[in-house]
Coordinates of C-alpha atoms in Angstrom, one line a residue:
M9 CA -108.0 -157.7 -130.2
P10 CA -105.1 -155.9 -131.8
T11 CA -103.3 -158.0 -134.4
S12 CA -99.7 -156.7 -134.1
I13 CA -97.3 -155.8 -131.3
M14 CA -96.9 -152.2 -132.5
T15 CA -100.7 -151.7 -132.2
I16 CA -100.7 -153.2 -128.7
K17 CA -97.8 -151.0 -127.6
S18 CA -99.4 -147.9 -128.9
K19 CA -102.7 -148.7 -127.2
L20 CA -100.9 -149.2 -123.9
D21 CA -99.0 -146.0 -124.4
S22 CA -102.3 -144.2 -124.2
H23 CA -103.0 -145.8 -120.8
L24 CA -99.8 -145.0 -119.0
G25 CA -100.6 -144.2 -115.4
D26 CA -104.0 -145.8 -115.4
S27 CA -104.9 -148.5 -112.8
L28 CA -105.6 -152.0 -114.2
T29 CA -106.2 -155.6 -113.3
V30 CA -104.0 -158.2 -114.9
V31 CA -105.5 -161.7 -115.3
A32 CA -102.8 -164.2 -116.2
R33 CA -103.1 -167.9 -116.9
A34 CA -100.7 -169.7 -114.5
G35 CA -101.2 -173.3 -115.7
R36 CA -103.9 -175.8 -115.9
K37 CA -107.1 -174.2 -114.6
K38 CA -105.1 -171.7 -112.6
V39 CA -105.6 -167.9 -113.0
T40 CA -103.8 -165.2 -111.1
K41 CA -105.3 -161.7 -110.7
R42 CA -103.1 -158.7 -109.9
R43 CA -104.0 -155.1 -109.5
G44 CA -101.7 -152.2 -110.2
V45 CA -100.8 -149.2 -112.3
L46 CA -99.4 -149.3 -115.9
K47 CA -95.9 -147.7 -115.3
E48 CA -93.8 -147.9 -118.4
T49 CA -93.7 -149.4 -121.9
F50 CA -90.6 -150.6 -123.6
P51 CA -90.0 -151.9 -127.2
A52 CA -90.7 -155.6 -126.1
V53 CA -92.3 -155.4 -122.6
F54 CA -94.5 -153.3 -120.3
V55 CA -94.2 -152.8 -116.6
V56 CA -97.0 -152.8 -114.0
D57 CA -96.4 -151.4 -110.5
L58 CA -98.4 -153.7 -108.2
D59 CA -100.4 -152.8 -105.1
Q60 CA -98.2 -153.5 -102.1
D61 CA -101.1 -154.6 -99.9
S62 CA -101.9 -157.8 -101.9
N63 CA -98.5 -158.7 -103.5
N64 CA -95.1 -159.7 -102.2
F65 CA -93.2 -157.9 -104.9
K66 CA -93.1 -154.3 -106.3
H67 CA -93.6 -154.6 -110.0
V68 CA -94.0 -157.2 -112.7
S69 CA -93.3 -157.1 -116.5
Y70 CA -95.1 -158.8 -119.3
S71 CA -94.4 -159.0 -123.1
Y72 CA -96.7 -157.8 -125.8
T73 CA -96.8 -161.3 -127.1
D74 CA -98.5 -162.4 -123.9
L75 CA -101.4 -160.2 -124.8
L76 CA -101.3 -161.3 -128.5
T77 CA -101.5 -165.0 -127.6
K78 CA -104.1 -164.3 -124.9
N79 CA -101.9 -165.6 -122.1
I80 CA -102.9 -162.5 -120.1
T81 CA -105.8 -160.1 -120.3
L82 CA -105.9 -156.5 -119.1
K83 CA -108.9 -154.8 -117.6
F84 CA -108.5 -151.0 -117.1
D85 CA -110.6 -149.2 -114.5

């Protein structure tokens, strides 16, 4: 697991346009899985365009600290 936000951002920059699954903890014993494409990276957040078949909204953003603290995990295809 990368140890800094800059290394996380640089690793995500190399996966722009790749499809992925985001597994997010949504509370006690709740997990949400969303499929999409890594669209953009910004200095503090990254944006995932979601599959419209299984989601009600178009895109979602997460911060790099979510990855650092293991609140979410990413699985690239």
